[in-house]
Structures are given as C-alpha cells and as structure tokens.
mmCIF file of C-alpha atoms in Angstrom:
data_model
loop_
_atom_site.group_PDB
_atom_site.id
_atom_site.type_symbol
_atom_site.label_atom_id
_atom_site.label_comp_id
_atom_site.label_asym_id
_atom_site.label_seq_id
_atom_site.Cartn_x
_atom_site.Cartn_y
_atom_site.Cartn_z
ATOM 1 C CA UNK H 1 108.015 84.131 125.141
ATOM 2 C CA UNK H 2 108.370 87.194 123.290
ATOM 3 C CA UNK H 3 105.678 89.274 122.094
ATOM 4 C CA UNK H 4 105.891 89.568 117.711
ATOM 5 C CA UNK H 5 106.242 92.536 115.969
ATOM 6 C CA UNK H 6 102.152 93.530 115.772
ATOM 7 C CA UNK H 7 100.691 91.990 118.570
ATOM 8 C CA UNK H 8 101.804 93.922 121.801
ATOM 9 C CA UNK H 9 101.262 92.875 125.139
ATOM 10 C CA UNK H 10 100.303 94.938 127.901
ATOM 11 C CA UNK H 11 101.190 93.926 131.382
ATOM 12 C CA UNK H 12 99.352 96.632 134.150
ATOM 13 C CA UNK H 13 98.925 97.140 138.250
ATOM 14 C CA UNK H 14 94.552 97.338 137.482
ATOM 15 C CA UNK H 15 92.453 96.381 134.251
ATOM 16 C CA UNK H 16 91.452 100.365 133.867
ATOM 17 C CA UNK H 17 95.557 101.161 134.225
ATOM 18 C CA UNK H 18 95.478 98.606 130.651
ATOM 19 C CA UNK H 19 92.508 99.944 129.056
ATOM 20 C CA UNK H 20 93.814 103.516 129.287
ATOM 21 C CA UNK H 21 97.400 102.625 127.313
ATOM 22 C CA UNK H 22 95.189 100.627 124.982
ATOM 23 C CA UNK H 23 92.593 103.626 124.334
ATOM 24 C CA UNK H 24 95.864 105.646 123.726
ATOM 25 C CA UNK H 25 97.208 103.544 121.461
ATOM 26 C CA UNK H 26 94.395 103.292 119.704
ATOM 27 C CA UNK H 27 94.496 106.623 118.432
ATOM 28 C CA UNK H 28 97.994 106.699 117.595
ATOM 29 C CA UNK H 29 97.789 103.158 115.562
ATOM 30 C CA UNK H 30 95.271 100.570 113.634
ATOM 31 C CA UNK H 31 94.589 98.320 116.563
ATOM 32 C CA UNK H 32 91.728 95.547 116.964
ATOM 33 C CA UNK H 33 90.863 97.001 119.894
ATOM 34 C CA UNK H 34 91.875 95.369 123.306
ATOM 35 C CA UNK H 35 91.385 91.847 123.783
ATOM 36 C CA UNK H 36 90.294 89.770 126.891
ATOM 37 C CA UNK H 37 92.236 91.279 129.971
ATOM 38 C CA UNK H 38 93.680 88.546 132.346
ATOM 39 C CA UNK H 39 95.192 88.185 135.804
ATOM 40 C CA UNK H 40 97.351 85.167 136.114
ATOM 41 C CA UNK H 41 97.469 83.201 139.399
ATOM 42 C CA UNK H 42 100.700 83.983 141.567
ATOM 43 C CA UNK H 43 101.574 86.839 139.480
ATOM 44 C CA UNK H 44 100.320 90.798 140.207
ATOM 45 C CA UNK H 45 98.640 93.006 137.643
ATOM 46 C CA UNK H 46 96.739 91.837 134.759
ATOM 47 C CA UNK H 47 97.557 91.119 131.048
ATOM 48 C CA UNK H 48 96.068 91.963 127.723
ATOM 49 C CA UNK H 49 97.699 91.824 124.055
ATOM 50 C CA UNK H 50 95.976 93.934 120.819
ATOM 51 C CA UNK H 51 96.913 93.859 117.412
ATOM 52 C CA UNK H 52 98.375 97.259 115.572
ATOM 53 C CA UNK H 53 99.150 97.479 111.975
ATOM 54 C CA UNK H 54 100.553 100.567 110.830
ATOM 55 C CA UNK H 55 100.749 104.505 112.290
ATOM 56 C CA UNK H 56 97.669 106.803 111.694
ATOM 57 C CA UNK H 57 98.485 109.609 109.401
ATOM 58 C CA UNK H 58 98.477 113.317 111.238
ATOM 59 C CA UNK H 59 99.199 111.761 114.726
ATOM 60 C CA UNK H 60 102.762 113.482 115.462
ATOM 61 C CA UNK H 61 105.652 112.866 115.877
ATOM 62 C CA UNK H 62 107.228 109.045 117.033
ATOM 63 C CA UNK H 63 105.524 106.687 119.365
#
C-alpha cells in the first residue's frame, strides 16, 4: 500500500534514526507530531507515519 498525499510514512534502521527526520520535518511543515513507532516481525528497522498539512512560511527554499 501506498502512503496518501499527507500522511507520510517513515521507515528507519533505530526508533531515534525516525524521531530525528520527524523532529526535522516538523519544523519545515504542520505535522501532528510522530505517531506510535513500530517494528514489524521479520522485517528490520521500525515504522512510524505523521500527518503534514501545508509548508511553514520563512522555512527556505523546497523540501
């Protein structure tokens, strides 16, 4: 499955590795913050997904 347009999904080797883009992001977009981070069984890394809404003003140029 695909993520939508406004609800990203982060795939990363260590939670902190996720919270770190996610803390990022956060100050380039309107996000909800991270949600629940989760390691699925067989697979490596760990997954979270946040929601963004639209580009701060003043934060540069693109993404």
């Amino acid at each position: 499955m695909r993520a939508r347009p406004g609800r990203p999904r982060h795939h990363g080797p260590d939670e902190d590795t996720v919270r770190a883009v996610t803390s990022r992001l956060d100050e380039l977009w309107a996000t909800s913050g991270i949600g629940p981070v989760r390691r699925l069984a067989g697979e490596p890394g760990v997954r979270a997904r946040l929601y963004a809404d639209a580009r701060r003003s003043g934060t540069g140029g693109p993404v």
